[in-house]
PDB file of N, CA and C in Angstrom:
ATOM      1  N   HIS A   1       9.652   8.367   7.655  1.00 81.00           N
ATOM      2  CA  HIS A   1       9.066   7.194   8.291  1.00 81.00           C
ATOM      3  C   HIS A   1       7.630   7.486   8.745  1.00 81.00           C
ATOM      4  N   ALA A   2       7.402   8.696   9.267  1.00 90.00           N
ATOM      5  CA  ALA A   2       6.059   9.064   9.713  1.00 90.00           C
ATOM      6  C   ALA A   2       5.091   9.110   8.531  1.00 90.00           C
ATOM      7  N   THR A   3       5.566   9.612   7.400  1.00 90.00           N
ATOM      8  CA  THR A   3       4.726   9.663   6.203  1.00 90.00           C
ATOM      9  C   THR A   3       4.359   8.258   5.753  1.00 90.00           C
ATOM     10  N   GLN A   4       5.309   7.365   5.834  1.00 90.00           N
ATOM     11  CA  GLN A   4       5.078   5.972   5.449  1.00 90.00           C
ATOM     12  C   GLN A   4       4.018   5.340   6.358  1.00 90.00           C
ATOM     13  N   GLN A   5       4.108   5.596   7.650  1.00 93.00           N
ATOM     14  CA  GLN A   5       3.130   5.048   8.590  1.00 93.00           C
ATOM     15  C   GLN A   5       1.739   5.622   8.326  1.00 93.00           C
ATOM     16  N   GLU A   6       1.666   6.922   8.067  1.00 95.00           N
ATOM     17  CA  GLU A   6       0.379   7.550   7.776  1.00 95.00           C
ATOM     18  C   GLU A   6      -0.218   6.989   6.487  1.00 95.00           C
ATOM     19  N   THR A   7       0.629   6.787   5.492  1.00 94.00           N
ATOM     20  CA  THR A   7       0.159   6.219   4.225  1.00 94.00           C
ATOM     21  C   THR A   7      -0.370   4.811   4.443  1.00 94.00           C
ATOM     22  N   ASN A   8       0.327   4.023   5.236  1.00 94.00           N
ATOM     23  CA  ASN A   8      -0.131   2.662   5.531  1.00 94.00           C
ATOM     24  C   ASN A   8      -1.471   2.674   6.264  1.00 94.00           C
ATOM     25  N   LYS A   9      -1.656   3.619   7.185  1.00 96.00           N
ATOM     26  CA  LYS A   9      -2.939   3.748   7.888  1.00 96.00           C
ATOM     27  C   LYS A   9      -4.042   4.128   6.905  1.00 96.00           C
ATOM     28  N   THR A  10      -3.728   5.044   5.992  1.00 96.00           N
ATOM     29  CA  THR A  10      -4.703   5.476   4.996  1.00 96.00           C
ATOM     30  C   THR A  10      -5.106   4.318   4.095  1.00 96.00           C
ATOM     31  N   ILE A  11      -4.149   3.510   3.717  1.00 95.00           N
ATOM     32  CA  ILE A  11      -4.445   2.333   2.890  1.00 95.00           C
ATOM     33  C   ILE A  11      -5.376   1.386   3.637  1.00 95.00           C
ATOM     34  N   THR A  12      -5.080   1.137   4.902  1.00 96.00           N
ATOM     35  CA  THR A  12      -5.913   0.240   5.708  1.00 96.00           C
ATOM     36  C   THR A  12      -7.328   0.791   5.839  1.00 96.00           C
ATOM     37  N   THR A  13      -7.438   2.077   6.146  1.00 97.00           N
ATOM     38  CA  THR A  13      -8.743   2.715   6.301  1.00 97.00           C
ATOM     39  C   THR A  13      -9.526   2.673   4.995  1.00 97.00           C
ATOM     40  N   SER A  14      -8.862   2.971   3.903  1.00 96.00           N
ATOM     41  CA  SER A  14      -9.521   2.975   2.593  1.00 96.00           C
ATOM     42  C   SER A  14      -9.994   1.584   2.205  1.00 96.00           C
ATOM     43  N   THR A  15      -9.180   0.595   2.478  1.00 95.00           N
ATOM     44  CA  THR A  15      -9.549  -0.787   2.159  1.00 95.00           C
ATOM     45  C   THR A  15     -10.778  -1.215   2.957  1.00 95.00           C
ATOM     46  N   LYS A  16     -10.819  -0.856   4.237  1.00 96.00           N
ATOM     47  CA  LYS A  16     -11.981  -1.181   5.071  1.00 96.00           C
ATOM     48  C   LYS A  16     -13.228  -0.461   4.563  1.00 96.00           C
ATOM     49  N   ALA A  17     -13.072   0.799   4.154  1.00 95.00           N
ATOM     50  CA  ALA A  17     -14.208   1.570   3.647  1.00 95.00           C
ATOM     51  C   ALA A  17     -14.760   0.958   2.362  1.00 95.00           C
ATOM     52  N   ILE A  18     -13.874   0.500   1.496  1.00 95.00           N
ATOM     53  CA  ILE A  18     -14.310  -0.154   0.251  1.00 95.00           C
ATOM     54  C   ILE A  18     -15.103  -1.421   0.580  1.00 95.00           C
ATOM     55  N   LYS A  19     -14.641  -2.186   1.559  1.00 94.00           N
ATOM     56  CA  LYS A  19     -15.358  -3.409   1.947  1.00 94.00           C
ATOM     57  C   LYS A  19     -16.745  -3.069   2.485  1.00 94.00           C
ATOM     58  N   GLN A  20     -16.836  -2.016   3.295  1.00 94.00           N
ATOM     59  CA  GLN A  20     -18.134  -1.601   3.825  1.00 94.00           C
ATOM     60  C   GLN A  20     -19.051  -1.140   2.697  1.00 94.00           C
ATOM     61  N   LEU A  21     -18.488  -0.381   1.771  1.00 92.00           N
ATOM     62  CA  LEU A  21     -19.280   0.077   0.630  1.00 92.00           C
ATOM     63  C   LEU A  21     -19.784  -1.092  -0.206  1.00 92.00           C
ATOM     64  N   SER A  22     -18.964  -2.106  -0.352  1.00 92.00           N
ATOM     65  CA  SER A  22     -19.377  -3.256  -1.165  1.00 92.00           C
ATOM     66  C   SER A  22     -20.580  -3.956  -0.539  1.00 92.00           C
ATOM     67  N   GLU A  23     -20.655  -3.969   0.784  1.00 91.00           N
ATOM     68  CA  GLU A  23     -21.814  -4.555   1.456  1.00 91.00           C
ATOM     69  C   GLU A  23     -23.054  -3.695   1.252  1.00 91.00           C
ATOM     70  N   ILE A  24     -22.870  -2.384   1.287  1.00 90.00           N
ATOM     71  CA  ILE A  24     -23.991  -1.455   1.110  1.00 90.00           C
ATOM     72  C   ILE A  24     -24.509  -1.498  -0.327  1.00 90.00           C
ATOM     73  N   VAL A  25     -23.595  -1.558  -1.278  1.00 89.00           N
ATOM     74  CA  VAL A  25     -23.935  -1.465  -2.697  1.00 89.00           C
ATOM     75  C   VAL A  25     -24.435  -2.795  -3.260  1.00 89.00           C
ATOM     76  N   ARG A  26     -24.290  -3.856  -2.512  1.00 86.00           N
ATOM     77  CA  ARG A  26     -24.622  -5.206  -3.001  1.00 86.00           C
ATOM     78  C   ARG A  26     -25.978  -5.253  -3.716  1.00 86.00           C
ATOM     79  N   GLY A  27     -26.994  -4.652  -3.157  1.00 85.00           N
ATOM     80  CA  GLY A  27     -28.327  -4.695  -3.770  1.00 85.00           C
ATOM     81  C   GLY A  27     -28.664  -3.453  -4.566  1.00 85.00           C
ATOM     82  N   SER A  28     -27.697  -2.616  -4.832  1.00 89.00           N
ATOM     83  CA  SER A  28     -27.946  -1.350  -5.516  1.00 89.00           C
ATOM     84  C   SER A  28     -27.926  -1.512  -7.029  1.00 89.00           C
ATOM     85  N   SER A  29     -28.015  -0.376  -7.685  1.00 92.00           N
ATOM     86  CA  SER A  29     -28.062  -0.369  -9.150  1.00 92.00           C
ATOM     87  C   SER A  29     -26.736  -0.812  -9.758  1.00 92.00           C
ATOM     88  N   ARG A  30     -26.823  -1.192 -11.019  1.00 92.00           N
ATOM     89  CA  ARG A  30     -25.628  -1.627 -11.749  1.00 92.00           C
ATOM     90  C   ARG A  30     -24.602  -0.494 -11.807  1.00 92.00           C
ATOM     91  N   GLN A  31     -25.085   0.731 -12.003  1.00 94.00           N
ATOM     92  CA  GLN A  31     -24.184   1.881 -12.091  1.00 94.00           C
ATOM     93  C   GLN A  31     -23.397   2.060 -10.790  1.00 94.00           C
ATOM     94  N   GLU A  32     -24.058   1.930  -9.656  1.00 93.00           N
ATOM     95  CA  GLU A  32     -23.369   2.076  -8.369  1.00 93.00           C
ATOM     96  C   GLU A  32     -22.356   0.961  -8.152  1.00 93.00           C
ATOM     97  N   ARG A  33     -22.709  -0.253  -8.565  1.00 91.00           N
ATOM     98  CA  ARG A  33     -21.758  -1.363  -8.443  1.00 91.00           C
ATOM     99  C   ARG A  33     -20.543  -1.146  -9.341  1.00 91.00           C
ATOM    100  N   LEU A  34     -20.763  -0.613 -10.539  1.00 94.00           N
ATOM    101  CA  LEU A  34     -19.649  -0.311 -11.445  1.00 94.00           C
ATOM    102  C   LEU A  34     -18.754   0.791 -10.872  1.00 94.00           C
ATOM    103  N   GLN A  35     -19.382   1.790 -10.259  1.00 95.00           N
ATOM    104  CA  GLN A  35     -18.600   2.862  -9.627  1.00 95.00           C
ATOM    105  C   GLN A  35     -17.736   2.304  -8.503  1.00 95.00           C
ATOM    106  N   LEU A  36     -18.303   1.421  -7.705  1.00 94.00           N
ATOM    107  CA  LEU A  36     -17.543   0.801  -6.620  1.00 94.00           C
ATOM    108  C   LEU A  36     -16.407  -0.047  -7.185  1.00 94.00           C
ATOM    109  N   ASP A  37     -16.686  -0.778  -8.244  1.00 95.00           N
ATOM    110  CA  ASP A  37     -15.654  -1.600  -8.873  1.00 95.00           C
ATOM    111  C   ASP A  37     -14.515  -0.722  -9.395  1.00 95.00           C
ATOM    112  N   ARG A  38     -14.861   0.380 -10.022  1.00 96.00           N
ATOM    113  CA  ARG A  38     -13.851   1.315 -10.529  1.00 96.00           C
ATOM    114  C   ARG A  38     -13.034   1.898  -9.374  1.00 96.00           C
ATOM    115  N   LEU A  39     -13.703   2.264  -8.298  1.00 95.00           N
ATOM    116  CA  LEU A  39     -13.017   2.803  -7.120  1.00 95.00           C
ATOM    117  C   LEU A  39     -12.074   1.765  -6.515  1.00 95.00           C
ATOM    118  N   ASN A  40     -12.535   0.539  -6.436  1.00 96.00           N
ATOM    119  CA  ASN A  40     -11.717  -0.550  -5.909  1.00 96.00           C
ATOM    120  C   ASN A  40     -10.480  -0.768  -6.781  1.00 96.00           C
ATOM    121  N   ASN A  41     -10.661  -0.736  -8.098  1.00 97.00           N
ATOM    122  CA  ASN A  41      -9.528  -0.890  -9.012  1.00 97.00           C
ATOM    123  C   ASN A  41      -8.529   0.257  -8.869  1.00 97.00           C
ATOM    124  N   GLN A  42      -9.041   1.467  -8.718  1.00 97.00           N
ATOM    125  CA  GLN A  42      -8.152   2.621  -8.548  1.00 97.00           C
ATOM    126  C   GLN A  42      -7.343   2.508  -7.262  1.00 97.00           C
ATOM    127  N   LEU A  43      -7.988   2.066  -6.191  1.00 96.00           N
ATOM    128  CA  LEU A  43      -7.276   1.883  -4.927  1.00 96.00           C
ATOM    129  C   LEU A  43      -6.212   0.800  -5.069  1.00 96.00           C
ATOM    130  N   SER A  44      -6.558  -0.304  -5.697  1.00 97.00           N
ATOM    131  CA  SER A  44      -5.585  -1.384  -5.895  1.00 97.00           C
ATOM    132  C   SER A  44      -4.390  -0.910  -6.713  1.00 97.00           C
ATOM    133  N   ASP A  45      -4.656  -0.156  -7.775  1.00 98.00           N
ATOM    134  CA  ASP A  45      -3.567   0.374  -8.601  1.00 98.00           C
ATOM    135  C   ASP A  45      -2.669   1.307  -7.794  1.00 98.00           C
ATOM    136  N   ALA A  46      -3.286   2.172  -6.992  1.00 96.00           N
ATOM    137  CA  ALA A  46      -2.507   3.110  -6.178  1.00 96.00           C
ATOM    138  C   ALA A  46      -1.645   2.360  -5.162  1.00 96.00           C
ATOM    139  N   ILE A  47      -2.194   1.318  -4.563  1.00 96.00           N
ATOM    140  CA  ILE A  47      -1.441   0.521  -3.587  1.00 96.00           C
ATOM    141  C   ILE A  47      -0.267  -0.176  -4.266  1.00 96.00           C
ATOM    142  N   GLN A  48      -0.489  -0.696  -5.462  1.00 97.00           N
ATOM    143  CA  GLN A  48       0.603  -1.348  -6.194  1.00 97.00           C
ATOM    144  C   GLN A  48       1.700  -0.349  -6.544  1.00 97.00           C
ATOM    145  N   ARG A  49       1.315   0.842  -6.997  1.00 97.00           N
ATOM    146  CA  ARG A  49       2.315   1.868  -7.329  1.00 97.00           C
ATOM    147  C   ARG A  49       3.080   2.295  -6.081  1.00 97.00           C
ATOM    148  N   TYR A  50       2.379   2.435  -4.972  1.00 96.00           N
ATOM    149  CA  TYR A  50       3.019   2.800  -3.711  1.00 96.00           C
ATOM    150  C   TYR A  50       4.036   1.735  -3.309  1.00 96.00           C
ATOM    151  N   GLY A  51       3.650   0.474  -3.430  1.00 95.00           N
ATOM    152  CA  GLY A  51       4.568  -0.617  -3.103  1.00 95.00           C
ATOM    153  C   GLY A  51       5.803  -0.602  -3.986  1.00 95.00           C
ATOM    154  N   ALA A  52       5.610  -0.316  -5.266  1.00 96.00           N
ATOM    155  CA  ALA A  52       6.748  -0.260  -6.191  1.00 96.00           C
ATOM    156  C   ALA A  52       7.691   0.885  -5.824  1.00 96.00           C
ATOM    157  N   VAL A  53       7.130   2.021  -5.456  1.00 95.00           N
ATOM    158  CA  VAL A  53       7.955   3.163  -5.050  1.00 95.00           C
ATOM    159  C   VAL A  53       8.709   2.839  -3.768  1.00 95.00           C
ATOM    160  N   GLN A  54       8.031   2.204  -2.815  1.00 93.00           N
ATOM    161  CA  GLN A  54       8.686   1.828  -1.558  1.00 93.00           C
ATOM    162  C   GLN A  54       9.851   0.876  -1.819  1.00 93.00           C
ATOM    163  N   LYS A  55       9.654  -0.048  -2.751  1.00 94.00           N
ATOM    164  CA  LYS A  55      10.708  -1.001  -3.082  1.00 94.00           C
ATOM    165  C   LYS A  55      11.907  -0.274  -3.696  1.00 94.00           C
ATOM    166  N   LYS A  56      11.642   0.675  -4.601  1.00 94.00           N
ATOM    167  CA  LYS A  56      12.732   1.445  -5.217  1.00 94.00           C
ATOM    168  C   LYS A  56      13.487   2.252  -4.165  1.00 94.00           C
ATOM    169  N   ILE A  57      12.750   2.851  -3.241  1.00 92.00           N
ATOM    170  CA  ILE A  57      13.386   3.632  -2.176  1.00 92.00           C
ATOM    171  C   ILE A  57      14.282   2.736  -1.338  1.00 92.00           C
ATOM    172  N   ALA A  58      13.786   1.557  -0.988  1.00 91.00           N
ATOM    173  CA  ALA A  58      14.584   0.619  -0.184  1.00 91.00           C
ATOM    174  C   ALA A  58      15.842   0.203  -0.932  1.00 91.00           C
ATOM    175  N   GLU A  59      15.709  -0.062  -2.230  1.00 92.00           N
ATOM    176  CA  GLU A  59      16.877  -0.463  -3.024  1.00 92.00           C
ATOM    177  C   GLU A  59      17.906   0.658  -3.114  1.00 92.00           C
ATOM    178  N   LYS A  60      17.428   1.879  -3.342  1.00 90.00           N
ATOM    179  CA  LYS A  60      18.355   3.013  -3.442  1.00 90.00           C
ATOM    180  C   LYS A  60      19.014   3.299  -2.103  1.00 90.00           C
ATOM    181  N   SER A  61      18.250   3.194  -1.027  1.00 89.00           N
ATOM    182  CA  SER A  61      18.820   3.410   0.308  1.00 89.00           C
ATOM    183  C   SER A  61      19.883   2.370   0.608  1.00 89.00           C
ATOM    184  N   LYS A  62      19.599   1.129   0.248  1.00 88.00           N
ATOM    185  CA  LYS A  62      20.548   0.046   0.486  1.00 88.00           C
ATOM    186  C   LYS A  62      21.829   0.279  -0.316  1.00 88.00           C
ATOM    187  N   ALA A  63      21.679   0.757  -1.542  1.00 88.00           N
ATOM    188  CA  ALA A  63      22.839   0.997  -2.403  1.00 88.00           C
ATOM    189  C   ALA A  63      23.722   2.115  -1.853  1.00 88.00           C
ATOM    190  N   LEU A  64      23.127   3.049  -1.121  1.00 88.00           N
ATOM    191  CA  LEU A  64      23.887   4.173  -0.574  1.00 88.00           C
ATOM    192  C   LEU A  64      24.629   3.834   0.710  1.00 88.00           C
ATOM    193  N   LEU A  65      24.219   2.756   1.382  1.00 82.00           N
ATOM    194  CA  LEU A  65      24.863   2.379   2.641  1.00 82.00           C
ATOM    195  C   LEU A  65      26.229   1.753   2.384  1.00 82.00           C
ATOM    196  N   PRO A  66      27.181   2.037   3.240  1.00 74.00           N
ATOM    197  CA  PRO A  66      28.463   1.329   3.139  1.00 74.00           C
ATOM    198  C   PRO A  66      28.238  -0.171   3.336  1.00 74.00           C
ATOM    199  N   THR A  67      29.101  -0.988   2.784  1.00 69.00           N
ATOM    200  CA  THR A  67      28.942  -2.445   2.794  1.00 69.00           C
ATOM    201  C   THR A  67      28.712  -3.005   4.198  1.00 69.00           C
ATOM    202  N   GLY A  68      29.432  -2.539   5.192  1.00 62.00           N
ATOM    203  CA  GLY A  68      29.292  -3.046   6.557  1.00 62.00           C
ATOM    204  C   GLY A  68      27.916  -2.804   7.136  1.00 62.00           C
ATOM    205  N   GLN A  69      27.296  -1.687   6.793  1.00 59.00           N
ATOM    206  CA  GLN A  69      25.976  -1.375   7.332  1.00 59.00           C
ATOM    207  C   GLN A  69      24.867  -2.115   6.601  1.00 59.00           C
ATOM    208  N   ARG A  70      25.093  -2.517   5.378  1.00 54.00           N
ATOM    209  CA  ARG A  70      24.061  -3.211   4.610  1.00 54.00           C
ATOM    210  C   ARG A  70      23.617  -4.490   5.291  1.00 54.00           C
ATOM    211  N   SER A  71      24.566  -5.276   5.782  1.00 55.00           N
ATOM    212  CA  SER A  71      24.199  -6.559   6.381  1.00 55.00           C
ATOM    213  C   SER A  71      23.385  -6.362   7.654  1.00 55.00           C
ATOM    214  N   SER A  72      23.707  -5.355   8.460  1.00 54.00           N
ATOM    215  CA  SER A  72      22.938  -5.134   9.687  1.00 54.00           C
ATOM    216  C   SER A  72      21.574  -4.531   9.373  1.00 54.00           C
ATOM    217  N   LYS A  73      21.482  -3.706   8.346  1.00 52.00           N
ATOM    218  CA  LYS A  73      20.207  -3.113   7.970  1.00 52.00           C
ATOM    219  C   LYS A  73      19.283  -4.132   7.316  1.00 52.00           C
ATOM    220  N   GLN A  74      19.837  -5.127   6.655  1.00 54.00           N
ATOM    221  CA  GLN A  74      19.039  -6.122   5.952  1.00 54.00           C
ATOM    222  C   GLN A  74      18.058  -6.796   6.903  1.00 54.00           C
ATOM    223  N   GLY A  75      18.503  -7.156   8.074  1.00 55.00           N
ATOM    224  CA  GLY A  75      17.627  -7.787   9.052  1.00 55.00           C
ATOM    225  C   GLY A  75      16.475  -6.883   9.449  1.00 55.00           C
ATOM    226  N   GLU A  76      16.748  -5.597   9.594  1.00 54.00           N
ATOM    227  CA  GLU A  76      15.700  -4.645   9.938  1.00 54.00           C
ATOM    228  C   GLU A  76      14.681  -4.544   8.813  1.00 54.00           C
ATOM    229  N   GLU A  77      15.152  -4.490   7.564  1.00 53.00           N
ATOM    230  CA  GLU A  77      14.240  -4.389   6.436  1.00 53.00           C
ATOM    231  C   GLU A  77      13.382  -5.631   6.326  1.00 53.00           C
ATOM    232  N   ASP A  78      13.967  -6.793   6.536  1.00 54.00           N
ATOM    233  CA  ASP A  78      13.203  -8.024   6.466  1.00 54.00           C
ATOM    234  C   ASP A  78      12.084  -8.016   7.496  1.00 54.00           C
ATOM    235  N   ASN A  79      12.365  -7.529   8.688  1.00 52.00           N
ATOM    236  CA  ASN A  79      11.344  -7.457   9.726  1.00 52.00           C
ATOM    237  C   ASN A  79      10.264  -6.452   9.356  1.00 52.00           C
ATOM    238  N   TYR A  80      10.624  -5.356   8.711  1.00 51.00           N
ATOM    239  CA  TYR A  80       9.672  -4.308   8.390  1.00 51.00           C
ATOM    240  C   TYR A  80       8.694  -4.751   7.306  1.00 51.00           C
ATOM    241  N   TYR A  81       9.204  -5.386   6.273  1.00 49.00           N
ATOM    242  CA  TYR A  81       8.361  -5.711   5.135  1.00 49.00           C
ATOM    243  C   TYR A  81       7.585  -7.008   5.297  1.00 49.00           C
ATOM    244  N   HIS A  82       7.830  -7.771   6.342  1.00 45.00           N
ATOM    245  CA  HIS A  82       7.123  -9.051   6.483  1.00 45.00           C
ATOM    246  C   HIS A  82       6.273  -9.078   7.689  1.00 45.00           C
TER     247      HIS A  82
END
């Protein structure tokens, strides 16, 4: 859980840094803008892969829980992901 929280903080920090860079690079050379675009795409891809892994982990964890615990855990998961 701590790793997940740290990863979420890193994603937030990285996203903010990309936004700041985009403001700085706005009037820069085409090459710098392309580098920023590539960096932004790489971050987006990494975030999507992370989300997919988190979803798989949640599904596998849910499958391992006994039936009675699944219904009580479902509410917790809904609160976490939304």
